[in-house]
Tab-separated table of C-alpha atoms and ligand atoms in Angstrom:
chain	number	residue	atom	x	y	z
A	1	MET	CA	-12.605	15.360	6.175
A	2	SER	CA	-15.466	13.856	4.132
A	3	SER	CA	-17.598	11.239	5.802
A	4	SER	CA	-16.068	8.534	3.597
A	5	ASP	CA	-12.526	9.674	4.510
A	6	LYS	CA	-13.517	9.694	8.152
A	7	PHE	CA	-14.846	6.184	7.736
A	8	GLN	CA	-11.560	5.031	6.213
A	9	ALA	CA	-9.543	6.723	8.951
A	10	ASP	CA	-11.678	5.018	11.564
A	11	ALA	CA	-11.319	1.625	9.879
A	12	LEU	CA	-7.587	2.165	9.575
A	13	GLY	CA	-7.355	2.958	13.286
A	14	ALA	CA	-5.834	6.413	12.899
A	15	SER	CA	-4.885	8.191	16.145
A	16	ASP	CA	-1.739	9.232	18.007
A	17	THR	CA	1.030	7.099	19.471
A	18	ILE	CA	0.527	6.896	23.247
A	19	GLU	CA	2.240	5.565	26.333
A	20	LEU	CA	-0.346	3.789	28.455
A	21	PRO	CA	-0.980	5.373	31.901
A	22	CYS	CA	0.589	2.239	33.471
A	23	ARG	CA	3.892	3.393	31.871
A	24	ASP	CA	6.444	1.419	29.799
A	25	VAL	CA	3.785	0.129	27.394
A	26	TRP	CA	3.154	1.939	24.129
A	27	LEU	CA	0.456	1.742	21.509
A	28	ILE	CA	1.538	2.779	18.027
A	29	PRO	CA	-1.491	3.019	15.780
A	30	ALA	CA	-1.049	1.787	12.225
A	31	PHE	CA	-2.862	-0.664	9.984
A	32	GLY	CA	-2.740	-2.720	12.365
A	33	ASN	CA	-1.752	-1.578	15.789
A	34	VAL	CA	1.723	-2.149	17.224
A	35	GLY	CA	2.262	-2.754	20.968
A	36	VAL	CA	5.665	-2.039	22.516
A	37	VAL	CA	6.884	-2.961	25.999
A	38	ASN	CA	9.947	-1.012	27.088
A	39	CYS	CA	11.992	-3.294	29.349
A	40	GLY	CA	14.581	-0.614	30.139
A	41	ASP	CA	18.200	-1.585	29.468
A	42	GLU	CA	17.097	-5.103	28.508
A	43	GLY	CA	15.488	-3.819	25.317
A	44	LEU	CA	12.068	-3.970	23.701
A	45	VAL	CA	9.326	-6.493	23.170
A	46	ILE	CA	7.184	-5.678	20.145
A	47	PHE	CA	3.796	-7.241	19.651
A	48	ASP	CA	2.882	-7.031	15.936
A	49	ILE	CA	4.688	-4.924	13.382
A	50	ALA	CA	1.908	-3.850	10.979
A	51	GLN	CA	2.571	-3.726	7.224
A	52	PRO	CA	5.414	-2.320	5.107
A	53	ALA	CA	3.459	0.853	4.261
A	54	PHE	CA	3.661	1.865	7.949
A	55	GLU	CA	7.114	0.605	8.925
A	56	LYS	CA	8.907	3.976	8.804
A	57	LYS	CA	6.244	5.637	10.935
A	58	ILE	CA	6.412	2.820	13.489
A	59	PHE	CA	10.197	2.906	13.580
A	60	ASN	CA	10.308	6.710	13.981
A	61	ASP	CA	7.656	6.655	16.716
A	62	ILE	CA	9.559	4.008	18.691
A	63	ARG	CA	12.913	5.693	18.252
A	64	LYS	CA	11.460	8.900	19.742
A	65	PHE	CA	11.171	7.263	23.167
A	66	THR	CA	13.935	4.646	23.236
A	67	ASP	CA	17.159	3.677	21.477
A	68	LYS	CA	17.227	0.151	22.931
A	69	PRO	CA	17.317	-2.919	20.663
A	70	VAL	CA	14.322	-5.069	19.817
A	71	LYS	CA	14.707	-8.365	21.692
A	72	TYR	CA	11.429	-10.078	20.864
A	73	LEU	CA	9.010	-9.638	17.998
A	74	ILE	CA	5.713	-11.465	18.413
A	75	PHE	CA	3.171	-11.979	15.647
A	76	SER	CA	-0.462	-12.041	16.810
A	77	HIS	CA	-1.034	-13.878	13.492
A	78	GLY	CA	0.503	-13.918	10.042
A	79	HIS	CA	-1.772	-11.477	8.201
A	80	PHE	CA	-0.072	-8.830	6.082
A	81	ASP	CA	-1.088	-6.003	8.418
A	82	HIS	CA	0.572	-7.574	11.492
A	83	ALA	CA	3.724	-9.391	10.441
A	84	PHE	CA	5.418	-7.585	7.557
A	85	GLY	CA	6.492	-4.076	8.629
A	86	PHE	CA	9.885	-5.132	10.070
A	87	ARG	CA	12.438	-4.266	7.395
A	88	VAL	CA	13.585	-0.949	8.912
A	89	PHE	CA	14.185	-2.702	12.231
A	90	LEU	CA	16.252	-5.457	10.586
A	91	LYS	CA	18.317	-2.809	8.819
A	92	GLU	CA	18.981	-1.070	12.137
A	93	ILE	CA	20.018	-4.364	13.768
A	94	GLU	CA	22.452	-5.023	10.952
A	95	GLU	CA	23.900	-1.508	11.037
A	96	LYS	CA	24.398	-1.527	14.801
A	97	GLY	CA	25.653	-5.108	14.913
A	98	TRP	CA	22.958	-6.092	17.427
A	99	LYS	CA	21.916	-9.659	18.036
A	100	LYS	CA	18.899	-10.718	15.989
A	101	PRO	CA	15.630	-10.686	17.968
A	102	GLN	CA	13.602	-13.765	18.763
A	103	ILE	CA	10.604	-14.005	16.448
A	104	ILE	CA	7.629	-15.676	18.097
A	105	ALA	CA	4.710	-17.043	16.084
A	106	HIS	CA	2.101	-19.790	16.094
A	107	GLU	CA	3.029	-23.024	14.302
A	108	ASN	CA	0.282	-22.420	11.733
A	109	CYS	CA	1.821	-19.044	10.900
A	110	ILE	CA	4.642	-20.915	9.138
A	111	LYS	CA	2.078	-22.745	6.993
A	112	ARG	CA	0.413	-19.407	6.258
A	113	PHE	CA	3.667	-17.894	4.973
A	114	GLU	CA	4.191	-20.969	2.774
A	115	LYS	CA	0.660	-20.568	1.446
A	116	TYR	CA	1.275	-16.880	0.690
A	117	LYS	CA	4.261	-17.868	-1.430
A	118	MET	CA	2.271	-20.515	-3.304
A	119	MET	CA	-0.802	-18.290	-3.753
A	120	ASP	CA	0.847	-14.915	-4.364
A	121	GLY	CA	-1.089	-14.097	-7.535
A	122	HIS	CA	-4.391	-15.045	-5.974
A	123	GLN	CA	-3.689	-13.115	-2.768
A	124	ASN	CA	-2.910	-10.001	-4.771
A	125	PHE	CA	-6.046	-10.440	-6.838
A	126	ILE	CA	-8.397	-10.694	-3.858
A	127	ASN	CA	-6.612	-8.139	-1.695
A	128	SER	CA	-6.795	-5.524	-4.435
A	129	GLN	CA	-10.566	-5.887	-4.093
A	130	GLN	CA	-10.892	-6.229	-0.326
A	131	PHE	CA	-8.566	-3.249	0.146
A	132	ALA	CA	-9.686	-1.306	-2.914
A	133	ALA	CA	-9.694	1.832	-0.744
A	134	LEU	CA	-5.965	1.341	-0.062
A	135	THR	CA	-5.001	0.487	-3.624
A	136	GLN	CA	-6.774	3.642	-4.783
A	137	LYS	CA	-4.569	5.556	-2.344
A	138	GLY	CA	-1.450	4.221	-4.036
A	139	VAL	CA	-0.733	1.071	-1.990
A	140	ARG	CA	0.019	-1.290	-4.871
A	141	ARG	CA	0.558	-4.505	-2.990
A	142	VAL	CA	-0.333	-5.512	0.523
A	143	VAL	CA	1.387	-8.900	0.896
A	144	PHE	CA	5.072	-9.485	0.304
A	145	PRO	CA	5.426	-13.234	0.870
A	146	GLU	CA	9.076	-13.286	-0.198
A	147	THR	CA	9.944	-11.103	2.795
A	148	SER	CA	8.210	-13.092	5.551
A	149	LEU	CA	10.230	-13.561	8.706
A	150	ASP	CA	10.709	-17.123	9.936
A	151	PRO	CA	9.862	-17.612	13.618
A	152	THR	CA	12.627	-18.680	15.994
A	153	ILE	CA	10.220	-19.631	18.778
A	154	ILE	CA	7.140	-21.567	17.686
A	155	ILE	CA	3.984	-21.728	19.792
A	156	ARG	CA	1.894	-24.846	19.326
A	157	ASP	CA	-1.858	-25.212	19.809
A	158	ASN	CA	-2.830	-25.765	23.446
A	159	GLU	CA	0.695	-24.961	24.625
A	160	ASN	CA	0.951	-21.651	26.427
A	161	TYR	CA	4.354	-20.017	26.502
A	162	SER	CA	5.907	-17.406	28.728
A	163	PHE	CA	9.220	-15.624	29.081
A	164	LYS	CA	10.720	-12.830	31.133
A	165	LEU	CA	12.597	-9.747	30.078
A	166	GLY	CA	13.730	-7.139	32.611
A	167	SER	CA	11.093	-6.935	35.297
A	168	PHE	CA	8.271	-8.124	33.062
A	169	THR	CA	6.603	-11.462	32.357
A	170	PHE	CA	5.133	-12.148	28.932
A	171	GLU	CA	2.366	-14.734	28.795
A	172	LEU	CA	1.456	-15.953	25.314
A	173	TYR	CA	-1.719	-17.872	24.485
A	174	PRO	CA	-2.342	-19.655	21.163
A	175	GLU	CA	-5.902	-19.403	19.816
A	176	TRP	CA	-8.061	-19.804	16.759
A	177	GLY	CA	-10.435	-17.011	15.762
A	178	GLU	CA	-9.899	-14.766	12.759
A	179	THR	CA	-7.166	-17.240	11.881
A	180	ASP	CA	-5.852	-20.604	13.041
A	181	ASP	CA	-2.476	-19.025	13.883
A	182	ALA	CA	-3.471	-16.506	16.552
A	183	ILE	CA	-1.564	-15.565	19.698
A	184	TRP	CA	-2.594	-13.043	22.329
A	185	MET	CA	-0.331	-11.729	25.048
A	186	TYR	CA	-0.816	-10.759	28.671
A	187	LEU	CA	1.558	-8.610	30.687
A	188	PRO	CA	0.580	-9.321	34.322
A	189	GLU	CA	2.769	-6.631	35.927
A	190	LYS	CA	0.880	-3.961	33.972
A	191	LYS	CA	-2.429	-5.812	33.477
A	192	VAL	CA	-2.349	-5.281	29.711
A	193	ILE	CA	-3.820	-7.608	27.070
A	194	PHE	CA	-2.463	-7.433	23.524
A	195	SER	CA	-5.285	-9.064	21.575
A	196	GLY	CA	-4.253	-8.908	17.924
A	197	ASP	CA	-7.309	-9.147	15.670
A	198	LEU	CA	-9.299	-11.149	18.208
A	199	ILE	CA	-10.447	-7.637	19.150
A	200	ILE	CA	-10.713	-5.008	16.417
A	201	SER	CA	-13.016	-2.661	18.384
A	202	HIS	CA	-15.905	-3.587	16.076
A	203	TYR	CA	-17.827	-6.687	14.955
A	204	PRO	CA	-15.248	-9.490	14.494
A	205	ASN	CA	-13.972	-10.079	10.983
A	206	VAL	CA	-15.179	-13.644	11.155
A	207	GLY	CA	-16.722	-14.277	7.757
A	208	ASN	CA	-14.602	-12.395	5.244
A	209	PRO	CA	-16.050	-13.371	1.820
A	210	TYR	CA	-12.615	-13.599	0.156
A	211	LYS	CA	-10.739	-15.517	2.773
A	212	VAL	CA	-10.415	-19.043	4.106
A	213	GLN	CA	-12.331	-20.442	7.052
A	214	ARG	CA	-12.567	-18.552	10.349
A	215	TYR	CA	-13.653	-19.813	13.748
A	216	PRO	CA	-16.486	-18.120	15.689
A	217	LYS	CA	-16.778	-20.674	18.522
A	218	HIS	CA	-13.045	-20.650	19.203
A	219	TRP	CA	-13.268	-16.868	19.072
A	220	ALA	CA	-15.848	-16.803	21.868
A	221	LEU	CA	-13.725	-19.116	24.011
A	222	ALA	CA	-10.662	-16.905	23.470
A	223	MET	CA	-12.667	-13.903	24.739
A	224	GLU	CA	-13.631	-15.891	27.822
A	225	ARG	CA	-10.009	-16.776	28.512
A	226	MET	CA	-9.056	-13.098	28.213
A	227	LEU	CA	-11.857	-12.182	30.631
A	228	GLN	CA	-10.231	-14.278	33.367
A	229	LYS	CA	-7.264	-11.891	33.391
A	230	LYS	CA	-9.358	-8.939	34.582
A	231	ALA	CA	-7.070	-6.673	32.567
A	232	GLU	CA	-7.002	-2.902	32.946
A	233	TYR	CA	-5.857	-2.142	29.408
A	234	LEU	CA	-6.424	-3.875	26.092
A	235	ILE	CA	-4.500	-3.024	22.943
A	236	PRO	CA	-6.681	-4.226	20.055
A	237	GLY	CA	-5.454	-5.293	16.619
A	238	HIS	CA	-7.194	-2.240	15.173
A	239	GLY	CA	-8.810	0.787	16.819
A	240	ALA	CA	-8.127	2.757	19.986
A	241	LEU	CA	-6.821	1.539	23.347
A	242	ILE	CA	-9.566	0.008	25.494
A	243	GLU	CA	-9.163	1.245	29.059
A	244	GLY	CA	-10.638	0.195	32.391
A	245	PRO	CA	-11.695	-3.244	33.654
A	246	GLU	CA	-15.400	-2.502	33.146
A	247	ASN	CA	-14.975	-1.428	29.526
A	248	ILE	CA	-12.781	-4.428	28.762
A	249	LYS	CA	-15.220	-6.774	30.448
A	250	GLU	CA	-18.108	-5.335	28.446
A	251	CYS	CA	-16.201	-5.585	25.160
A	252	LEU	CA	-15.019	-9.164	25.711
A	253	THR	CA	-18.333	-10.363	27.137
A	254	ILE	CA	-20.543	-9.046	24.354
A	255	THR	CA	-18.100	-10.139	21.638
A	256	ALA	CA	-18.074	-13.654	23.120
A	257	GLU	CA	-21.879	-13.626	23.304
A	258	ALA	CA	-22.170	-12.490	19.680
A	259	MET	CA	-19.840	-15.279	18.518
A	260	HIS	CA	-21.677	-17.925	20.563
A	261	PHE	CA	-24.966	-16.577	19.197
A	262	VAL	CA	-24.133	-16.733	15.499
A	263	HIS	CA	-22.466	-20.115	15.903
A	264	ASP	CA	-25.186	-21.778	17.952
A	265	GLU	CA	-28.120	-20.396	15.954
A	266	VAL	CA	-26.666	-21.527	12.606
A	267	VAL	CA	-25.852	-24.956	14.071
A	268	LYS	CA	-29.416	-25.217	15.412
A	269	ARG	CA	-30.818	-24.552	11.936
A	270	LEU	CA	-28.443	-26.986	10.267
A	271	ASN	CA	-29.688	-29.612	12.689
A	272	GLN	CA	-33.236	-28.727	11.623
A	273	GLY	CA	-32.298	-29.609	8.028
A	274	LYS	CA	-32.339	-26.048	6.681
A	275	TRP	CA	-30.466	-24.933	3.557
A	276	PHE	CA	-28.477	-21.761	3.341
A	277	GLU	CA	-31.077	-19.364	1.936
A	278	GLU	CA	-33.728	-20.177	4.516
A	279	LEU	CA	-31.251	-20.215	7.353
A	280	TYR	CA	-29.610	-16.933	6.287
A	281	HIS	CA	-32.831	-14.936	6.053
A	282	GLU	CA	-34.072	-16.357	9.356
A	283	MET	CA	-30.792	-15.368	10.986
A	284	LEU	CA	-31.225	-11.773	9.756
A	285	GLU	CA	-34.644	-11.668	11.437
A	286	ILE	CA	-33.444	-12.821	14.849
A	287	TYR	CA	-30.331	-10.641	15.288
A	288	PRO	CA	-30.624	-9.320	18.868
A	289	LYS	CA	-31.111	-5.574	19.356
A	290	LYS	CA	-28.462	-5.485	22.070
A	291	PHE	CA	-25.834	-6.604	19.540
A	292	GLU	CA	-27.117	-4.143	16.963
A	293	LYS	CA	-26.803	-1.290	19.464
A	294	SER	CA	-23.477	-2.306	21.017
A	295	LYS	CA	-20.565	0.034	20.303
A	296	TRP	CA	-18.279	-3.020	20.399
A	297	LEU	CA	-20.122	-4.781	17.594
A	298	ARG	CA	-20.546	-2.028	15.043
A	299	PRO	CA	-20.219	-3.534	11.544
A	300	VAL	CA	-17.347	-1.221	10.613
A	301	TYR	CA	-15.054	-3.830	9.064
A	302	GLY	CA	-16.738	-7.229	8.895
A	303	CYS	CA	-20.395	-7.829	9.777
A	304	TYR	CA	-22.961	-10.269	11.139
A	305	ARG	CA	-24.136	-11.230	7.616
A	306	PHE	CA	-20.642	-12.496	6.826
A	307	ALA	CA	-20.457	-14.363	10.142
A	308	ILE	CA	-23.493	-16.463	9.197
A	309	HIS	CA	-21.599	-17.663	6.132
A	310	ALA	CA	-18.557	-18.453	8.285
A	311	VAL	CA	-20.446	-20.848	10.531
A	312	TYR	CA	-22.272	-22.445	7.626
A	313	ARG	CA	-19.032	-23.092	5.758
A	314	LEU	CA	-17.422	-24.535	8.838
A	315	TYR	CA	-19.884	-27.415	8.882
A	316	HIS	CA	-21.277	-27.630	5.354
A	317	GLY	CA	-20.175	-28.577	1.865
A	318	TRP	CA	-20.573	-26.407	-1.218
A	319	TYR	CA	-24.029	-27.675	-2.206
A	320	ASN	CA	-25.924	-24.777	-0.602
A	321	SER	CA	-29.426	-24.718	-2.004
A	322	GLY	CA	-30.686	-28.279	-1.737
A	323	ASN	CA	-32.077	-27.806	-5.252
A	324	PRO	CA	-30.669	-30.352	-7.752
A	325	THR	CA	-30.919	-27.679	-10.481
A	326	ASP	CA	-27.974	-26.030	-8.783
A	327	LEU	CA	-25.779	-29.130	-8.662
A	328	PHE	CA	-24.250	-28.652	-12.122
A	329	PRO	CA	-25.715	-25.302	-13.231
A	330	SER	CA	-25.606	-23.951	-16.775
A	331	LYS	CA	-23.640	-20.801	-17.452
A	332	SER	CA	-25.456	-17.798	-16.006
A	333	ALA	CA	-25.182	-16.008	-19.379
A	334	ASP	CA	-26.999	-18.898	-21.095
A	335	ILE	CA	-29.768	-18.888	-18.479
A	336	ALA	CA	-30.184	-15.111	-18.833
A	337	ASN	CA	-30.278	-15.414	-22.608
A	338	GLU	CA	-33.104	-17.985	-22.408
A	339	LEU	CA	-35.050	-15.745	-19.998
A	340	LEU	CA	-34.800	-12.869	-22.475
A	341	LYS	CA	-35.942	-15.147	-25.314
A	342	ILE	CA	-39.018	-16.267	-23.359
A	343	ALA	CA	-39.987	-12.661	-22.767
A	344	GLY	CA	-40.127	-12.120	-26.541
A	345	SER	CA	-39.384	-9.038	-28.605
A	346	ASN	CA	-38.040	-5.963	-26.816
A	347	SER	CA	-37.605	-8.103	-23.718
A	348	GLU	CA	-34.508	-6.122	-22.712
A	349	ASP	CA	-36.544	-2.905	-22.641
A	350	ARG	CA	-39.140	-4.490	-20.397
A	351	TYR	CA	-36.487	-5.940	-18.093
A	352	PHE	CA	-34.796	-2.548	-17.952
A	353	GLU	CA	-38.009	-0.660	-17.172
A	354	HIS	CA	-38.784	-3.194	-14.459
A	355	ALA	CA	-35.307	-2.830	-12.930
A	356	LYS	CA	-35.681	0.963	-12.990
A	357	LYS	CA	-39.027	0.707	-11.204
A	358	LEU	CA	-37.534	-1.580	-8.565
A	359	PHE	CA	-34.673	0.899	-8.118
A	360	GLU	CA	-37.096	3.804	-7.726
A	361	ASP	CA	-39.051	1.788	-5.155
A	362	GLY	CA	-35.849	1.271	-3.159
A	363	LYS	CA	-35.602	-2.446	-3.979
A	364	LEU	CA	-31.945	-2.125	-4.920
A	365	GLN	CA	-30.910	-5.752	-4.624
A	366	LEU	CA	-33.820	-7.032	-6.707
A	367	ALA	CA	-33.079	-4.369	-9.322
A	368	LEU	CA	-29.507	-5.719	-9.592
A	369	HIS	CA	-30.748	-9.270	-10.243
A	370	ILE	CA	-33.035	-8.071	-13.049
A	371	LEU	CA	-30.303	-5.916	-14.620
A	372	ASP	CA	-27.958	-8.908	-14.600
A	373	VAL	CA	-30.375	-10.769	-16.871
A	374	ILE	CA	-29.835	-8.053	-19.514
A	375	ILE	CA	-26.100	-7.620	-18.860
A	376	LYS	CA	-25.400	-11.331	-19.025
A	377	GLY	CA	-28.023	-12.416	-21.534
A	378	THR	CA	-28.228	-9.759	-24.225
A	379	ASP	CA	-26.249	-9.740	-27.451
A	380	THR	CA	-22.913	-7.967	-27.035
A	381	GLN	CA	-23.827	-5.897	-30.117
A	382	ASN	CA	-26.766	-4.425	-28.224
A	383	LYS	CA	-24.481	-1.638	-27.043
A	384	GLU	CA	-27.063	0.996	-26.221
A	385	MET	CA	-28.969	-1.365	-23.932
A	386	LEU	CA	-25.758	-2.613	-22.330
A	387	LEU	CA	-24.647	0.937	-21.630
A	388	ARG	CA	-27.995	1.828	-20.032
A	389	SER	CA	-27.994	-1.343	-17.930
A	390	TYR	CA	-24.403	-0.974	-16.790
A	391	SER	CA	-24.988	2.698	-15.933
A	392	LEU	CA	-27.998	1.885	-13.791
A	393	LYS	CA	-26.155	-0.998	-12.124
A	394	ARG	CA	-23.247	1.313	-11.315
A	395	LYS	CA	-25.621	3.882	-9.821
A	396	ILE	CA	-27.215	1.189	-7.636
A	397	LEU	CA	-23.860	-0.186	-6.436
A	398	LYS	CA	-22.703	3.302	-5.481
A	399	LYS	CA	-25.946	3.913	-3.609
A	400	GLN	CA	-25.628	0.585	-1.786
A	401	ALA	CA	-22.012	1.409	-0.888
A	402	ASN	CA	-23.111	4.728	0.629
A	403	LEU	CA	-25.690	2.960	2.758
A	404	GLU	CA	-23.133	0.432	4.042
A	405	THR	CA	-20.976	0.664	7.147
A	406	SER	CA	-18.750	-2.394	6.623
A	407	PHE	CA	-15.341	-1.556	5.123
A	408	ILE	CA	-15.229	-4.851	3.234
A	409	VAL	CA	-18.765	-4.566	1.847
A	410	LYS	CA	-18.139	-0.954	0.809
A	411	ASN	CA	-14.935	-1.948	-0.967
A	412	ILE	CA	-16.634	-4.786	-2.834
A	413	LEU	CA	-19.468	-2.524	-3.994
A	414	ASN	CA	-17.221	0.410	-4.900
A	415	ASN	CA	-14.821	-1.896	-6.688
A	416	GLY	CA	-17.760	-3.310	-8.661
A	417	ALA	CA	-18.763	0.237	-9.624
A	418	ILE	CA	-15.198	1.004	-10.801
A	419	GLN	CA	-15.077	-2.153	-12.912
A	420	ILE	CA	-18.374	-1.186	-14.535
A	421	LYS	CA	-17.017	2.297	-15.271
A	422	ASN	CA	-14.126	0.650	-17.137
A	423	LYS	CA	-16.524	-1.697	-18.915
A	424	ILE	CA	-18.611	1.276	-20.064
A	425	LYS	CA	-15.469	2.948	-21.494
A	426	GLU	CA	-14.613	-0.308	-23.264
A	427	ILE	CA	-18.077	-0.593	-24.849
A	428	LYS	CA	-18.011	3.043	-25.985
A	429	LYS	CA	-14.623	2.485	-27.637
A	430	SER	CA	-15.575	-0.753	-29.388
B	1	ZN	ZN1	-5.571	-6.922	11.124
């Protein structure tokens, strides 16, 4: 397995289906994880059902240890990787003439499904970039809004809900965190928390650059509520089972601390009248070593840099720089073109040589900015220069992607490199 494949496998949470040592509770790893509680003759409670690409695997894994019907299906939230892999189960219910299961979701999950229907084209556009690694592996579409399952039991904010099946109690808690439609579950008889994506075994996915607002402060408070349970097992939304009260305590405590930290430090700087650029670079300087070193906060999927954006966006409008020049900016291509004009004849060559020097000195990000002046500003007929600039940009993006640990950042950079490859082909053909 190459290191990049290993990285993908890790991010996708690949491991074996297991029954927890407390018995009757199963973890079926997929993108994302599925939790199953076997209530004997009463049937099954399923917490999250992953995405369509995994539904057959999930179904087969469950049917290896029980033939009982699904009585409850609970969505930790309405994201594609938690609430869409149910079709095989519905088919089975129909074939066997079983009663339909109760579907439990947060009230905002219904709004999410409506939004997915309205924004289908957009969702596909951004997901093909965020999950470029999946689309390259043949997964053409990740969200199927037309197939969403309407909840039959709706959990409202601040209203906990519980039910019993067989000898087990199911406590459900609505939260905000990665989404505003989150639910986590606690099974007191077995001391198991089913966290959904409030825990993904790595740094929370709190500031995804493609997605709508997320909620770091609420996230921290959710961790603190989970801590009160003193659970012995935690099934995360992604990644391996977390076992043992000490491990769970450490994971929840440091994740809560990290969310409080990024929230409170950004808020402090907003109150000091700082604009995004200043605040962002200051925040990079003060990131505590203990977070950097924590195995629970590795930036495998999202990362701290994204989280800074999340807090800023929560409290701030779109005017980020405080510089009136940026209020109604000119087109970036026009600005670049003027910069090239100022630099006089052969300006592209000089820009290119400068970008190359920056690249050789390891200043990759600065090199990208300089190359963009040529790419955006030069005449489209200047093919040779465009090809050189695009080629160097592609090389830099690939290098940056190799240096990255975050799945989302890697995908954005690699996707950028692929688009440039296509652009180069296009220029050569023209
Ligand atoms: Zn997920």
